[in-house]
Each structure stands twice: as C-alpha cells, then as structure tokens.
Coordinates of C-alpha atoms in Angstrom, one line a residue:
M1 CA 0.0 0.0 0.0
A2 CA 1.2 3.5 -0.8
S3 CA 2.4 5.6 2.1
A4 CA 1.3 9.1 2.6
D5 CA 4.6 10.4 1.1
A6 CA 4.6 8.1 -1.9
A7 CA 4.2 9.4 -5.3
I8 CA 0.9 8.2 -6.8
P9 CA 1.4 6.8 -10.3
V10 CA -0.7 8.5 -12.9
K11 CA -3.1 6.0 -14.5
E12 CA -5.9 6.2 -17.0
Y13 CA -8.2 4.8 -14.4
Y14 CA -8.0 3.3 -10.9
V15 CA -9.4 0.0 -9.7
G16 CA -8.5 -2.6 -7.1
Q17 CA -5.4 -2.0 -5.0
D18 CA -4.5 1.1 -7.1
L19 CA -7.8 2.7 -6.0
L20 CA -7.3 1.7 -2.4
D21 CA -3.8 3.2 -2.4
L22 CA -5.1 6.4 -3.9
V23 CA -7.8 6.9 -1.3
Q24 CA -5.2 6.3 1.5
A25 CA -2.8 8.8 -0.1
F26 CA -5.5 11.4 -0.5
E27 CA -6.8 11.1 3.1
N28 CA -3.3 11.2 4.6
N29 CA -1.4 13.7 2.5
K30 CA -2.9 17.2 2.4
T31 CA -0.2 18.5 0.1
L32 CA -1.0 15.8 -2.4
V33 CA -4.7 16.6 -2.4
S34 CA -4.1 20.3 -2.7
T35 CA -1.8 19.8 -5.6
M36 CA -4.2 17.4 -7.4
A37 CA -7.2 19.7 -6.7
S38 CA -5.3 22.7 -8.2
Q39 CA -4.9 20.9 -11.4
M40 CA -8.6 20.1 -11.8
H41 CA -11.7 21.9 -12.9
L42 CA -12.8 22.2 -9.3
Q43 CA -10.5 25.2 -9.0
A44 CA -10.9 26.4 -12.5
L45 CA -12.7 29.6 -11.5
R46 CA -10.5 30.6 -8.6
H47 CA -8.4 33.1 -10.3
L48 CA -11.0 34.5 -12.7
D49 CA -12.7 37.8 -12.1
I50 CA -16.4 36.7 -12.1
V51 CA -18.8 39.4 -11.0
G52 CA -22.6 39.3 -10.9
F53 CA -25.7 38.0 -9.2
P54 CA -25.5 34.4 -7.9
T55 CA -28.5 32.1 -8.8
T56 CA -29.3 28.8 -7.1
L57 CA -32.9 28.4 -8.3
A58 CA -32.5 27.4 -11.9
L59 CA -35.5 29.3 -13.2
P60 CA -35.0 32.7 -15.0
F61 CA -36.8 35.8 -13.7
S62 CA -38.9 35.8 -16.9
K63 CA -40.4 32.5 -16.0
L64 CA -41.0 33.5 -12.4
R65 CA -42.8 36.6 -13.6
E66 CA -45.0 34.4 -15.9
A67 CA -45.8 32.0 -13.1
P68 CA -49.6 31.3 -12.6
K69 CA -51.2 33.1 -9.6
E70 CA -52.3 29.8 -8.3
P71 CA -50.2 26.6 -8.5
V72 CA -51.2 24.3 -11.4
A73 CA -52.3 20.9 -10.3
Q74 CA -51.3 19.1 -13.5
I75 CA -54.3 17.9 -15.5
S76 CA -52.8 16.4 -18.7
N77 CA -54.4 16.9 -22.1
L78 CA -52.2 14.1 -23.5
K79 CA -54.0 11.9 -26.0
I80 CA -52.0 9.4 -28.0
T81 CA -53.5 8.7 -31.4
N82 CA -50.5 6.7 -32.8
A83 CA -49.4 4.4 -29.9
S84 CA -45.8 3.1 -29.9
Q85 CA -45.8 -0.2 -31.7
S86 CA -42.6 -1.7 -30.3
Q87 CA -41.7 -5.2 -31.4
E88 CA -38.9 -5.2 -28.9
Y89 CA -40.5 -4.3 -25.6
H90 CA -43.9 -4.3 -24.0
T91 CA -45.2 -0.7 -23.5
V92 CA -47.6 0.7 -20.9
M93 CA -50.4 0.6 -23.4
D94 CA -49.6 -3.1 -24.3
Y95 CA -50.2 -4.0 -20.7
H96 CA -53.3 -1.9 -20.4
N97 CA -54.9 -3.3 -23.5
A98 CA -54.0 -6.8 -22.6
Y99 CA -55.8 -6.3 -19.3
L100 CA -58.8 -4.6 -20.9
N101 CA -59.1 -7.4 -23.5
G102 CA -58.8 -10.2 -20.9
V103 CA -55.7 -11.6 -22.4
T104 CA -54.1 -11.7 -19.0
T105 CA -54.4 -10.1 -15.6
P106 CA -52.1 -8.0 -13.4
T107 CA -52.0 -11.0 -11.0
E108 CA -50.8 -13.4 -13.7
V109 CA -48.1 -10.9 -14.8
A110 CA -47.0 -10.3 -11.2
Q111 CA -46.4 -14.0 -10.7
K112 CA -44.2 -14.2 -13.8
L113 CA -42.5 -10.9 -13.0
L114 CA -41.5 -12.0 -9.5
A115 CA -39.9 -15.1 -10.9
A116 CA -38.1 -13.0 -13.5
I117 CA -36.9 -10.5 -10.9
E118 CA -35.5 -13.4 -8.8
D119 CA -33.6 -14.7 -11.8
S120 CA -32.4 -11.2 -12.7
H121 CA -30.7 -10.7 -9.4
K122 CA -27.6 -12.2 -11.0
H123 CA -27.5 -9.0 -13.0
E124 CA -27.9 -6.8 -9.9
W125 CA -30.6 -4.5 -11.5
M126 CA -32.9 -4.4 -8.5
Q127 CA -32.9 -4.6 -4.8
P128 CA -34.9 -7.6 -3.3
V129 CA -38.6 -7.0 -3.5
V130 CA -41.5 -7.9 -1.1
D131 CA -43.4 -10.5 -3.1
D132 CA -46.6 -10.4 -0.9
D133 CA -46.9 -6.6 -1.3
V134 CA -46.5 -6.8 -5.1
L135 CA -49.1 -9.6 -5.3
A136 CA -51.5 -7.7 -3.1
Q137 CA -51.3 -4.6 -5.4
A138 CA -51.7 -6.8 -8.4
A139 CA -54.8 -8.5 -7.0
A140 CA -56.4 -5.1 -6.3
S141 CA -55.7 -4.0 -9.9
T142 CA -57.1 -7.3 -11.2
E143 CA -60.3 -6.6 -9.4
R144 CA -60.6 -3.1 -10.8
Y145 CA -60.2 -4.5 -14.4
K146 CA -62.8 -7.2 -13.6
A147 CA -65.2 -4.4 -12.5
G148 CA -64.4 -2.4 -15.6
K149 CA -63.0 0.4 -13.6
P150 CA -59.3 0.7 -14.1
L151 CA -57.9 4.0 -12.7
S152 CA -55.8 4.9 -15.7
P153 CA -53.6 3.3 -18.4
F154 CA -51.1 2.8 -15.7
D155 CA -53.4 0.5 -13.7
G156 CA -51.6 -2.8 -13.3
V157 CA -48.4 -1.6 -14.9
F158 CA -45.3 -2.5 -12.9
T159 CA -42.8 0.3 -12.0
A160 CA -39.6 0.6 -10.0
F161 CA -37.6 3.5 -8.6
K162 CA -34.1 4.6 -8.0
E163 CA -33.1 3.8 -4.4
D164 CA -32.9 7.4 -3.3
Q165 CA -36.7 7.8 -3.6
A166 CA -39.0 7.1 -0.7
I167 CA -41.4 4.1 -1.1
K168 CA -43.7 3.7 1.8
G169 CA -42.7 0.7 3.9
R170 CA -39.3 0.3 2.2
V171 CA -35.8 1.5 3.1
S172 CA -34.3 4.0 0.6
N173 CA -30.6 3.9 1.2
G174 CA -29.2 6.0 -1.6
G175 CA -26.8 3.2 -2.7
T176 CA -25.2 3.1 0.7
T177 CA -25.1 0.5 3.5
Y178 CA -26.1 3.0 6.2
I179 CA -28.5 5.7 5.1
N180 CA -32.0 5.0 6.6
K181 CA -30.8 1.6 7.8
D182 CA -33.7 -0.2 9.4
K183 CA -35.9 2.9 8.9
P184 CA -38.5 2.3 6.2
A185 CA -40.2 5.4 4.7
T186 CA -43.5 6.4 6.3
E187 CA -44.9 7.7 3.0
D188 CA -44.3 7.7 -0.7
G189 CA -42.4 10.5 -2.5
T190 CA -44.8 12.6 -4.5
A191 CA -43.9 11.2 -7.9
I192 CA -44.3 7.6 -6.6
A193 CA -47.6 8.5 -4.8
R194 CA -49.0 9.9 -8.1
L195 CA -48.1 6.8 -10.0
R196 CA -49.6 4.7 -7.2
A197 CA -52.8 6.8 -7.3
A198 CA -53.0 6.0 -11.1
G199 CA -52.9 2.3 -10.3
A200 CA -49.3 1.6 -11.0
I201 CA -47.9 -1.3 -9.1
I202 CA -44.9 -0.2 -7.0
V203 CA -42.4 -3.1 -7.2
G204 CA -39.4 -1.6 -5.4
H205 CA -36.0 0.0 -5.7
T206 CA -33.4 -0.2 -8.5
R207 CA -29.7 0.0 -7.8
M208 CA -27.7 3.2 -8.1
Q209 CA -24.3 4.7 -7.8
Q210 CA -23.6 5.5 -4.1
I211 CA -25.3 8.8 -3.4
G212 CA -25.3 9.4 -7.2
W213 CA -21.7 10.6 -7.2
D214 CA -20.4 9.3 -10.6
V215 CA -21.9 7.9 -13.8
W216 CA -21.2 4.2 -13.8
T217 CA -23.4 2.6 -11.1
C218 CA -20.3 0.6 -10.2
N219 CA -21.3 0.0 -6.6
P220 CA -19.8 -3.0 -4.7
H221 CA -21.9 -2.1 -1.6
S222 CA -25.3 -2.0 -3.2
G223 CA -24.9 -3.8 -6.5
T224 CA -23.5 -3.1 -9.9
P225 CA -26.3 -3.4 -12.6
R226 CA -24.9 -5.1 -15.7
N227 CA -26.0 -3.6 -19.1
P228 CA -28.6 -5.9 -20.7
Y229 CA -27.0 -5.2 -24.1
K230 CA -23.6 -6.3 -22.9
L231 CA -23.2 -7.6 -19.4
S232 CA -19.5 -6.5 -19.1
A233 CA -20.5 -2.9 -19.8
S234 CA -21.9 -0.2 -17.5
S235 CA -25.6 0.6 -17.5
G236 CA -24.6 4.2 -16.9
G237 CA -25.4 6.2 -13.8
S238 CA -26.3 7.2 -11.4
S239 CA -29.7 5.7 -12.2
G240 CA -28.1 2.6 -13.8
G241 CA -30.5 0.1 -12.3
S242 CA -33.6 2.0 -13.5
A243 CA -32.4 2.0 -17.1
A244 CA -31.3 -1.7 -16.9
V245 CA -34.7 -2.8 -15.6
V246 CA -36.3 -1.1 -18.7
A247 CA -33.7 -2.5 -21.2
G248 CA -33.9 -5.9 -19.5
G249 CA -37.7 -6.0 -20.3
L250 CA -38.8 -6.3 -16.7
M251 CA -40.9 -3.1 -16.7
P252 CA -41.8 -0.5 -19.3
L253 CA -41.2 2.4 -17.0
T254 CA -39.0 3.4 -14.1
L255 CA -38.0 6.7 -12.4
G256 CA -34.5 7.9 -11.9
G257 CA -32.9 11.1 -10.8
D258 CA -30.7 13.5 -12.9
G259 CA -28.2 16.0 -11.4
G260 CA -25.7 15.9 -14.2
G261 CA -27.1 13.4 -16.7
S262 CA -28.0 10.6 -14.3
V263 CA -31.3 9.8 -16.1
R264 CA -30.0 10.5 -19.7
I265 CA -26.7 8.7 -19.4
P266 CA -28.2 5.4 -18.4
A267 CA -31.0 5.8 -20.9
G268 CA -28.4 6.3 -23.6
F269 CA -26.2 3.4 -22.5
C270 CA -29.3 1.1 -22.3
G271 CA -31.2 2.2 -25.5
A272 CA -34.1 3.7 -23.5
Y273 CA -35.9 7.0 -23.5
G274 CA -34.9 9.3 -20.6
L275 CA -36.2 12.7 -19.7
K276 CA -34.7 15.3 -17.4
P277 CA -37.6 17.7 -16.6
T278 CA -37.3 21.4 -16.0
C279 CA -36.2 22.5 -12.5
G280 CA -39.4 22.3 -10.4
R281 CA -41.6 20.5 -13.0
V282 CA -41.6 17.3 -10.9
S283 CA -41.7 17.4 -7.2
G284 CA -38.6 16.3 -5.4
F285 CA -40.4 15.4 -2.2
G286 CA -39.3 12.0 -1.1
G287 CA -36.0 12.2 -2.8
M288 CA -32.7 12.6 -0.9
G289 CA -31.6 15.8 -2.6
F290 CA -27.9 15.0 -3.0
G291 CA -27.5 17.8 -5.5
A292 CA -30.3 20.1 -4.4
S293 CA -30.0 22.9 -6.9
V294 CA -29.3 20.7 -10.0
G295 CA -31.1 17.4 -9.4
V296 CA -34.6 16.4 -10.6
I297 CA -36.6 13.2 -10.8
G298 CA -37.3 12.0 -14.3
P299 CA -38.8 9.0 -16.2
I300 CA -37.0 6.3 -18.2
G301 CA -39.3 4.4 -20.6
A302 CA -39.2 1.6 -23.1
S303 CA -40.9 3.9 -25.6
A304 CA -41.6 7.6 -26.2
D305 CA -45.2 7.1 -25.1
D306 CA -44.1 5.4 -21.8
M307 CA -41.9 8.3 -20.9
T308 CA -44.4 10.9 -21.9
L309 CA -47.3 9.2 -20.1
A310 CA -45.2 9.0 -16.9
L311 CA -44.3 12.7 -17.1
S312 CA -48.0 13.6 -17.5
V313 CA -48.8 11.8 -14.3
I314 CA -45.8 12.9 -12.1
A315 CA -45.6 16.6 -13.1
G316 CA -47.5 19.4 -11.4
A317 CA -47.5 21.6 -8.4
D318 CA -46.9 20.1 -5.0
P319 CA -47.1 22.0 -1.7
K320 CA -44.3 19.8 -0.3
D321 CA -41.9 21.2 -2.9
E322 CA -42.3 25.0 -3.5
K323 CA -40.2 25.0 -6.6
T324 CA -43.1 23.3 -8.4
S325 CA -45.5 26.2 -7.8
F326 CA -44.0 28.3 -10.7
Q327 CA -44.8 25.9 -13.5
P328 CA -47.5 26.4 -16.2
A329 CA -49.7 23.5 -17.4
M330 CA -48.2 21.2 -20.0
D331 CA -49.8 21.3 -23.5
F332 CA -49.4 18.0 -25.4
S333 CA -51.7 19.1 -28.3
D334 CA -48.9 18.7 -30.8
Y335 CA -47.5 15.4 -29.4
N336 CA -49.0 13.4 -32.3
K337 CA -47.7 15.7 -35.0
T338 CA -44.8 13.5 -36.1
D339 CA -45.1 13.6 -39.9
S340 CA -44.0 17.3 -40.1
L341 CA -41.6 19.6 -38.3
E342 CA -42.4 22.7 -40.3
G343 CA -41.9 25.7 -38.1
V344 CA -39.4 24.0 -35.8
T345 CA -35.9 25.4 -35.6
I346 CA -33.2 23.2 -34.3
G347 CA -29.8 24.4 -33.3
V348 CA -26.7 22.3 -33.6
V349 CA -23.8 23.4 -31.4
N350 CA -20.6 23.9 -33.5
G351 CA -18.0 21.4 -32.6
W352 CA -20.0 19.2 -30.3
F353 CA -20.3 16.2 -32.6
D354 CA -16.5 16.4 -33.0
E355 CA -16.1 16.0 -29.3
C356 CA -17.4 12.5 -29.5
V357 CA -14.7 10.1 -28.4
D358 CA -16.4 7.1 -30.1
K359 CA -16.6 8.4 -33.6
E360 CA -18.8 5.6 -34.7
M361 CA -21.7 7.5 -33.1
I362 CA -21.5 10.4 -35.4
P363 CA -23.1 8.8 -38.6
H364 CA -26.1 7.8 -36.6
L365 CA -26.5 11.3 -35.2
K366 CA -26.2 12.9 -38.6
K367 CA -28.7 10.4 -40.1
V368 CA -31.2 11.6 -37.5
Q369 CA -30.4 15.3 -38.3
Q370 CA -31.1 14.6 -42.0
H371 CA -34.4 13.0 -41.2
L372 CA -35.4 16.0 -39.1
E373 CA -34.6 18.2 -42.1
K374 CA -36.7 16.0 -44.4
L375 CA -39.6 16.5 -42.1
G376 CA -39.3 20.3 -42.5
A377 CA -37.2 21.3 -39.5
T378 CA -34.8 24.3 -40.0
I379 CA -31.3 23.3 -38.9
V380 CA -29.0 26.1 -37.9
N381 CA -25.4 26.0 -36.5
I382 CA -24.9 28.0 -33.3
D383 CA -22.0 28.8 -31.0
L384 CA -22.3 28.6 -27.2
K385 CA -20.0 30.9 -25.2
D386 CA -18.0 29.9 -22.1
V387 CA -19.2 26.2 -22.2
M388 CA -16.0 25.0 -20.5
L389 CA -16.5 27.4 -17.6
Y390 CA -20.1 26.3 -17.3
R391 CA -19.0 22.7 -17.1
A392 CA -16.5 23.5 -14.4
A393 CA -19.1 25.5 -12.5
H394 CA -21.6 22.7 -12.7
A395 CA -19.0 20.3 -11.4
I396 CA -18.2 22.6 -8.5
T397 CA -21.9 23.0 -7.7
I398 CA -23.0 19.4 -7.7
S399 CA -19.8 18.2 -6.0
S400 CA -20.1 20.8 -3.2
E401 CA -23.7 19.9 -2.7
M402 CA -23.0 16.2 -2.6
N403 CA -20.1 16.7 -0.3
S404 CA -22.3 18.7 2.1
F405 CA -24.9 15.9 2.0
I406 CA -22.5 13.0 2.6
R407 CA -20.6 14.7 5.4
R408 CA -23.8 14.6 7.5
F409 CA -22.9 11.0 8.1
R410 CA -19.3 11.4 9.4
E411 CA -19.5 8.3 11.6
H412 CA -19.9 6.3 8.4
H413 CA -16.9 7.8 6.5
N414 CA -15.2 4.5 6.1
D415 CA -18.4 2.9 4.8
N416 CA -18.3 5.1 1.7
L417 CA -16.9 3.8 -1.5
S418 CA -13.2 4.7 -2.2
V419 CA -14.2 6.8 -5.1
N420 CA -16.5 8.9 -2.9
R421 CA -13.8 9.3 -0.3
I422 CA -11.5 10.6 -3.0
F423 CA -14.1 13.0 -4.3
M424 CA -14.7 14.2 -0.7
A425 CA -11.0 14.9 -0.2
L426 CA -10.8 16.9 -3.5
V427 CA -14.0 18.9 -2.9
N428 CA -12.8 19.8 0.5
E429 CA -10.3 22.0 -1.3
C430 CA -13.1 24.1 -2.8
T431 CA -14.0 27.3 -1.0
P432 CA -17.2 29.2 -0.6
T433 CA -15.9 31.7 -3.2
D434 CA -15.6 28.8 -5.7
Y435 CA -19.3 28.0 -5.1
I436 CA -20.5 31.6 -5.3
K437 CA -18.6 32.2 -8.5
S438 CA -20.2 29.1 -9.9
Q439 CA -23.6 30.5 -9.1
V440 CA -22.8 33.8 -10.8
L441 CA -21.8 31.8 -13.9
R442 CA -25.2 30.0 -13.6
T443 CA -26.9 33.4 -13.9
Q444 CA -24.9 34.1 -17.0
A445 CA -25.5 30.7 -18.5
M446 CA -29.3 31.0 -18.0
K447 CA -29.3 34.4 -19.7
Q448 CA -27.4 32.8 -22.6
M449 CA -30.0 30.0 -22.8
E450 CA -32.8 32.6 -22.9
E451 CA -31.1 34.2 -25.8
V452 CA -30.5 30.9 -27.6
F453 CA -34.1 29.8 -27.2
S454 CA -35.4 33.1 -28.5
K455 CA -33.8 32.0 -31.8
V456 CA -34.2 28.2 -31.9
D457 CA -36.8 25.8 -30.4
L458 CA -34.4 23.0 -29.7
L459 CA -30.7 22.1 -29.4
Y460 CA -29.6 18.8 -30.8
T461 CA -26.5 17.1 -29.4
P462 CA -25.0 13.7 -28.6
T463 CA -26.2 12.3 -25.3
T464 CA -22.7 11.2 -24.3
A465 CA -19.3 11.3 -26.0
I466 CA -18.8 7.6 -25.6
L467 CA -20.8 4.4 -25.9
A468 CA -21.5 2.2 -22.9
L469 CA -18.2 1.8 -21.1
D470 CA -16.8 -1.7 -20.7
F471 CA -15.9 -2.2 -17.0
P472 CA -12.1 -2.6 -16.6
E473 CA -10.9 -5.7 -14.9
G474 CA -11.0 -5.3 -11.1
A475 CA -13.8 -2.7 -11.0
Y476 CA -16.5 -4.8 -9.3
E477 CA -14.5 -5.4 -6.1
H478 CA -13.9 -1.8 -4.9
G479 CA -15.4 0.4 -7.6
M480 CA -13.6 2.5 -10.1
L481 CA -12.4 6.0 -10.8
W482 CA -12.0 7.1 -14.4
G483 CA -12.2 10.9 -14.4
E484 CA -11.8 11.6 -18.1
R485 CA -14.5 9.1 -19.1
T486 CA -16.9 10.6 -16.4
G487 CA -16.4 13.9 -18.1
N488 CA -17.2 12.3 -21.5
C489 CA -20.6 11.3 -20.1
T490 CA -21.6 14.6 -18.7
Q491 CA -20.1 17.1 -21.1
F492 CA -23.3 17.6 -23.2
L493 CA -25.8 17.1 -20.4
A494 CA -24.7 19.2 -17.4
L495 CA -25.8 22.4 -19.0
A496 CA -29.5 21.3 -18.6
N497 CA -29.0 20.7 -14.9
F498 CA -27.0 23.9 -14.3
T499 CA -29.5 26.2 -16.1
G500 CA -32.7 24.2 -15.2
I501 CA -33.8 23.5 -18.8
P502 CA -35.2 20.1 -19.8
G503 CA -33.5 17.5 -21.9
V504 CA -34.3 14.1 -23.4
A505 CA -32.2 11.1 -24.5
V506 CA -33.5 9.1 -27.4
P507 CA -32.2 5.8 -28.8
V508 CA -31.2 6.1 -32.5
G509 CA -29.5 2.8 -33.4
F510 CA -26.5 0.7 -32.5
H511 CA -22.8 0.4 -33.0
E512 CA -22.1 -3.3 -32.8
E513 CA -23.8 -4.5 -29.6
K514 CA -24.1 -1.0 -27.9
P515 CA -26.9 1.5 -28.3
V516 CA -26.4 5.0 -29.7
S517 CA -28.3 7.9 -28.2
A518 CA -29.3 11.4 -29.4
H519 CA -30.1 14.3 -27.1
F520 CA -32.4 17.3 -27.4
L521 CA -32.6 20.4 -25.1
A522 CA -35.5 22.8 -25.0
S523 CA -36.4 26.0 -23.1
W524 CA -37.8 25.9 -19.5
Y525 CA -41.1 24.0 -19.3
N526 CA -41.1 22.9 -22.9
E527 CA -41.1 19.2 -22.1
P528 CA -44.0 18.6 -24.6
L529 CA -41.8 19.5 -27.5
L530 CA -39.0 17.2 -26.2
C531 CA -41.6 14.3 -25.9
R532 CA -42.8 15.0 -29.4
M533 CA -39.2 14.8 -30.7
A534 CA -38.7 11.5 -28.9
K535 CA -41.8 10.2 -30.8
V536 CA -40.5 11.6 -34.1
C537 CA -37.2 9.8 -33.7
E538 CA -39.0 6.6 -32.6
L539 CA -41.0 6.6 -35.8
M540 CA -38.0 7.3 -38.0
P541 CA -37.6 4.6 -40.7
D542 CA -34.3 2.8 -41.1
I543 CA -33.4 3.1 -37.4
E544 CA -32.4 -0.3 -36.0
R545 CA -34.5 -1.5 -33.1
R546 CA -33.1 -4.4 -31.1
R547 CA -34.1 -6.2 -28.0
A548 CA -31.3 -6.6 -25.5
P549 CA -30.0 -10.2 -25.5
N550 CA -30.3 -10.3 -21.7
S551 CA -34.0 -9.5 -21.6
Y552 CA -37.1 -11.0 -19.9
H553 CA -39.4 -9.2 -22.3
A554 CA -41.1 -12.3 -23.7
N555 CA -42.1 -13.6 -20.3
F556 CA -45.2 -11.5 -19.6
L557 CA -47.5 -11.0 -22.5
P558 CA -48.3 -13.2 -25.5
N559 CA -47.7 -12.4 -29.2
K560 CA -44.3 -10.7 -28.7
A561 CA -41.9 -13.6 -28.4

C-alpha cells in the first residue's frame, strides 16, 4: 500500500489496489490533495474575475414573472393517437390493452414478473422485492379491471424507482449501506404517490451509484447493474438500475434522478428513452436531494409514449416542494404531429459532434439530423460561449452539494466507496468563493440560454461522447475512478442541470452491440416539444430496433416472443 509520502502513479483509471492506495494517499497527504485539486476543474474559477448575481434556483426571472397566480395541479391533455408499436418491448399501453381485453391479468403478470426478478438478481438490477406486497397490489388492480374500472392506463403496470426515492414501507438507502438503515419510509415520495394513485404497481428500488456521485453505477456495496445489451458494460449512472430494468424487459417504466445526466446517461447506454424535466416541473419530495440545486426526478421508458405518459402523471405543483409552484400547465396538443416539423428550428452546437470520443456514433446522429430536415425542420449552427466554464461551474456546484450531504454521516466515513472518499478529499479543497462564482456563472448561463431559445426551439446534441463503457478488470471489487470518461458522459448534459432547462435522451441505433443515443434540449417548461421529438425519432424509418440479449421481455404477454 502506498504511504502518505509516496508518489501516486498517474493512470488512465484506478481500480482494485490502485484505487485503495489512492484513497489512502488522499486522506493522509494534504499536500498531495491540494496539488491534485489545483490541477482540476474544481479550482478552474478561482483566479477569474467573475462578478454578478448568484443564482441557485435554476428558473429565470422571466419564467418567475409568468408563473400562474395559483399553483397548477397538473391535468394532462395528452391523447395518444398513434401508440408506440414496439416489437422489442412491451409498453404501458400493451399491458393496459391486454388487461382490458382479458388476455391476462395483473396477478398473472405479477407471478411471472417476480420469478423473472428473482432470476435477474444475478445482473444486480434491483434490490430484493417484497413479493406479498406486489401480489396484493396486483390483486387489487385485477379486481378493478374485472369491474371495468381501471384507474388509468397505468393501472396494473409495474414500476420501480431509484433507491434514493421514498417508497412507503421500504428502506431507501441512496446506494449506501447506512442511510435510513432499518428505517422504512413512512410515505411515498410525491412522484411515486402519483403513479400509485394512477394504479401503477410499485415493485421496489433499483440499484444506483452510491449517493449518485459518478456515472457508472459501479457499486460494490449496493450492487452493480450489468448492461442488458452487454453484461460486461456499464448501465450508466447514477440511475443505472432504473435503465437496466427497462432495457432488461422487466418493466416499461422506471423513475431515476438527474443531477448531471443521471437519467439520460443510463437511458443512452441502455437504449431507452430518458427525460430530465425542468427544474421544479416534478416534485422532489421523497428524494434525498444529493445535489439540491441541480437534481430532478425523471422517467425512463421503453418507448416515447411510456416516458411521456409518466411525465403527464408525475408533473405538477406540490405544496411539499415549493419549486413546483411556478410551472405552467403542459400542453401536449402537438404530441402526435410526427409527420412534419415545419416551423421547428433546431440548433446544432458547433464542434459538439466532433467532441465524441467514439466516432462511430456520429453517422447515426447525422442520419437523424437529415431525417429532421426532411420533415421540414430548420437546422442552424450555433455557438455557445463559455461552455468550459459552465461545465466546471456545474462540477463545483454538484460536487459541493453532494459533499455537504454525505458529510452529515461522518461516523460512516469509512463505509463510503473509495471513489466517494477521493471526491470528498478533493472537494474539501473548494472554497465558498468557488461555489459563489459558480452560481454567478449559472446566472450568465441561464441568460445565454434565454437568448438561444429566442432564436431556436431545440438544441440537438449527442447524449454522451462515448458508448456504454466496458468495465475494466477489477472494477467490481472496490469500484472504479475514471475521471476523463466521467467527463465524457456529462459534457453535453450538465448544461441542462446547471441552467434548469429540460433534456431528453433518445435511442437512434446501434454500433455493434451497444446503443447509440441522441439528445435534445428545450427551453424551460417545454417538455411537450421534447416528448414530441422523442416520438418523431421513434417513428423514424431505417433506425435499427433491437431487444437486449439479456431481456425478460417475452415472459409476460403473448404475441411478442
């Protein structure tokens, strides 16, 4: 093991004993940590003259001025006239129609699902579930269908949630071994409660990166969900288990959380649809709030419809989360307009496609762009100023907020993964001035986004700069640290979290066995346009659709073997 005075060899990534040596060195050598921190983006703003008003609520004053006088209890006008016809995965509407037509019942599906979940534990997608509770919920749903009174299309549809979200009667541990230990939640989080009220069957928790602090969901303590498309690859993170459950065919819908891409990265790696809503569009009540000013709850779906239906249920004002009181109602009246994009202007950021490390992604992304143009969209190239500063400011913001959260549990310091202990040591070198300067930059970034979206309706980008990462040998035992590749996953996504705008990841094909994903950004509260774009891409011809080889999809409903 390296001593406190030993030089730490520079490696592309750290796993196994190298990772253990690194954490010991960082925790015992203040000079080493200070030197390393000074070379990183966590101190990138320190010597810059950044002056202005700091913002922590990522909603611009223009949206606050337009806020309704009374909070909007979301009543969706979503009507789907051309339901997703996936041959790869069962959708919410597939289950709903099967129940309506008497093909099967929620109870019959529950019995099959529980057996599949038990078998899937070898892939570490989900935490153990309470079978009796799932069967009781399914029995109640079955009776509602027998009486001809289902609550909604979600009635009898099975759902699961990232393990930082409160499910009544279950322990939400945030990917740790100690948070809420032996303390089940006394009520559902708001998003979960709304799905439950719609008849959804609440199955349990999916596995995640410890407190969401990295993008791989490589978590020896809680479980490392293997990618259903390639078991040796990451499912992304930090909501990796949520995306793996969808790609693995267990359920058509899950919820994750996104503070720097943590819904969209897993959706991209697992070939699913993942939405990061506007700041305050979905209540955060019941979540742990690791990155309080950047994090939001968002849906991951097997289809564009699944994702959109979920958003229409979970969005809306909630007195338990005051950020939600500023939102307008969502208007889905254009959701089904997928054969024309006349009047839609899409900005492509100069140079961002070229930032892709895995260049094999670029032809897929350009193919989508050409299709959007054929549908009548106007494509314009745009420049974004100070992007590197915004990326650094986001990193300082989310890391500082996560560090503040995790240090509430000082007695469990050694129970944290090595990678988190390394992050903690580095972030301790940040100062209040670093954080304040980051929030001043947030104000500037939000103003730039207002200017951009006065000229374009959408921004079109890659989701990540890499395909799903293959875990290096030795990663499963103690976790992994691969800073450069972490940055490759967040570089196009963090802007949405930092400024509060919504973004969506959409599957657009494959390179060899790994999914390729495209990404759209829109102005605050314009989730309906993002959902429409997801549907447009889903209906695009000549896009390869493929079921994951490690999928339980065929187990639950007939006629989709």
